[in-house]
Amino acid sequence: MFWLQLGTLIAFNVVIFAMLFIPVSNPQHGDADDDAYGVWQLIHDIEAEREAEYTGRHRLRAPPEGDSSRAA
């Protein structure tokens, strides 16, 4: 029984060592190139859309300048 426990302990230590110290490539991002749409670009686009929207009590009075699609 002692040898089984010792062998299991050694096997676990070898697996943990391999997971910690052997580098592994990340295949889920392997096909992303320089033209890929990044997180910071998405955040920038969302902030730009929020700035372009007009809300509040002035929304009913006049559309922002240059926005003819909402003018009725």
PDB file of C-alpha atoms in Angstrom:
ATOM      1  CA  MET A   1       0.000   0.000   0.000  1.00  0.00           C
ATOM      2  CA  PHE A   2       2.892   2.354   0.752  1.00  0.00           C
ATOM      3  CA  TRP A   3       4.274   2.043  -2.798  1.00  0.00           C
ATOM      4  CA  LEU A   4       0.891   2.786  -4.341  1.00  0.00           C
ATOM      5  CA  GLN A   5       0.530   5.956  -2.261  1.00  0.00           C
ATOM      6  CA  LEU A   6       4.096   7.047  -3.017  1.00  0.00           C
ATOM      7  CA  GLY A   7       3.636   6.399  -6.753  1.00  0.00           C
ATOM      8  CA  THR A   8       0.385   8.395  -6.764  1.00  0.00           C
ATOM      9  CA  LEU A   9       2.035  11.286  -4.935  1.00  0.00           C
ATOM     10  CA  ILE A  10       4.927  11.317  -7.395  1.00  0.00           C
ATOM     11  CA  ALA A  11       2.542  11.145 -10.366  1.00  0.00           C
ATOM     12  CA  PHE A  12       0.514  14.098  -9.057  1.00  0.00           C
ATOM     13  CA  ASN A  13       3.697  16.112  -8.526  1.00  0.00           C
ATOM     14  CA  VAL A  14       4.876  15.376 -12.066  1.00  0.00           C
ATOM     15  CA  VAL A  15       1.517  16.460 -13.527  1.00  0.00           C
ATOM     16  CA  ILE A  16       1.479  19.682 -11.466  1.00  0.00           C
ATOM     17  CA  PHE A  17       5.077  20.428 -12.478  1.00  0.00           C
ATOM     18  CA  ALA A  18       4.198  19.897 -16.140  1.00  0.00           C
ATOM     19  CA  MET A  19       1.149  22.174 -15.918  1.00  0.00           C
ATOM     20  CA  LEU A  20       3.085  24.957 -14.228  1.00  0.00           C
ATOM     21  CA  PHE A  21       6.383  24.993 -16.056  1.00  0.00           C
ATOM     22  CA  ILE A  22       5.816  23.680 -19.580  1.00  0.00           C
ATOM     23  CA  PRO A  23       4.550  26.475 -21.872  1.00  0.00           C
ATOM     24  CA  VAL A  24       1.409  25.731 -23.851  1.00  0.00           C
ATOM     25  CA  SER A  25       0.241  27.616 -26.918  1.00  0.00           C
ATOM     26  CA  ASN A  26      -3.182  29.226 -26.839  1.00  0.00           C
ATOM     27  CA  PRO A  27      -5.019  27.893 -29.909  1.00  0.00           C
ATOM     28  CA  GLN A  28      -8.210  29.933 -29.421  1.00  0.00           C
ATOM     29  CA  HIS A  29      -6.365  33.122 -30.423  1.00  0.00           C
ATOM     30  CA  GLY A  30      -4.172  31.532 -33.032  1.00  0.00           C
ATOM     31  CA  ASP A  31      -5.950  32.993 -36.048  1.00  0.00           C
ATOM     32  CA  ALA A  32      -6.215  36.584 -34.766  1.00  0.00           C
ATOM     33  CA  ASP A  33      -4.066  38.928 -36.830  1.00  0.00           C
ATOM     34  CA  ASP A  34      -3.329  42.661 -36.621  1.00  0.00           C
ATOM     35  CA  ASP A  35      -6.638  43.551 -38.293  1.00  0.00           C
ATOM     36  CA  ALA A  36      -8.720  41.733 -35.666  1.00  0.00           C
ATOM     37  CA  TYR A  37     -11.327  43.798 -33.823  1.00  0.00           C
ATOM     38  CA  GLY A  38      -9.997  44.252 -30.285  1.00  0.00           C
ATOM     39  CA  VAL A  39     -11.609  44.888 -26.935  1.00  0.00           C
ATOM     40  CA  TRP A  40     -10.359  48.469 -26.735  1.00  0.00           C
ATOM     41  CA  GLN A  41     -11.769  49.215 -30.192  1.00  0.00           C
ATOM     42  CA  LEU A  42     -15.130  47.845 -29.073  1.00  0.00           C
ATOM     43  CA  ILE A  43     -15.074  49.970 -25.897  1.00  0.00           C
ATOM     44  CA  HIS A  44     -14.186  53.048 -27.942  1.00  0.00           C
ATOM     45  CA  ASP A  45     -17.060  52.420 -30.370  1.00  0.00           C
ATOM     46  CA  ILE A  46     -19.563  51.941 -27.535  1.00  0.00           C
ATOM     47  CA  GLU A  47     -18.443  55.152 -25.827  1.00  0.00           C
ATOM     48  CA  ALA A  48     -18.745  57.012 -29.127  1.00  0.00           C
ATOM     49  CA  GLU A  49     -22.295  55.725 -29.587  1.00  0.00           C
ATOM     50  CA  ARG A  50     -23.247  56.768 -26.062  1.00  0.00           C
ATOM     51  CA  GLU A  51     -21.893  60.267 -26.638  1.00  0.00           C
ATOM     52  CA  ALA A  52     -23.827  60.505 -29.904  1.00  0.00           C
ATOM     53  CA  GLU A  53     -27.141  59.574 -28.314  1.00  0.00           C
ATOM     54  CA  TYR A  54     -29.236  62.319 -26.866  1.00  0.00           C
ATOM     55  CA  THR A  55     -31.589  61.624 -23.975  1.00  0.00           C
ATOM     56  CA  GLY A  56     -33.413  63.481 -21.285  1.00  0.00           C
ATOM     57  CA  ARG A  57     -35.987  66.258 -21.471  1.00  0.00           C
ATOM     58  CA  HIS A  58     -34.284  68.007 -24.422  1.00  0.00           C
ATOM     59  CA  ARG A  59     -34.675  64.924 -26.590  1.00  0.00           C
ATOM     60  CA  LEU A  60     -38.201  65.941 -27.593  1.00  0.00           C
ATOM     61  CA  ARG A  61     -37.351  69.531 -28.496  1.00  0.00           C
ATOM     62  CA  ALA A  62     -34.773  69.227 -31.267  1.00  0.00           C
ATOM     63  CA  PRO A  63     -32.535  66.525 -32.682  1.00  0.00           C
ATOM     64  CA  PRO A  64     -28.784  67.079 -32.464  1.00  0.00           C
ATOM     65  CA  GLU A  65     -27.188  68.887 -35.365  1.00  0.00           C
ATOM     66  CA  GLY A  66     -26.482  66.677 -38.348  1.00  0.00           C
ATOM     67  CA  ASP A  67     -28.998  63.993 -37.342  1.00  0.00           C
ATOM     68  CA  SER A  68     -31.742  64.101 -39.959  1.00  0.00           C
ATOM     69  CA  SER A  69     -32.813  60.485 -39.458  1.00  0.00           C
ATOM     70  CA  ARG A  70     -34.664  61.224 -36.190  1.00  0.00           C
ATOM     71  CA  ALA A  71     -36.277  64.469 -37.316  1.00  0.00           C
ATOM     72  CA  ALA A  72     -39.938  63.948 -38.009  1.00  0.00           C
TER      73      ALA A  72
END
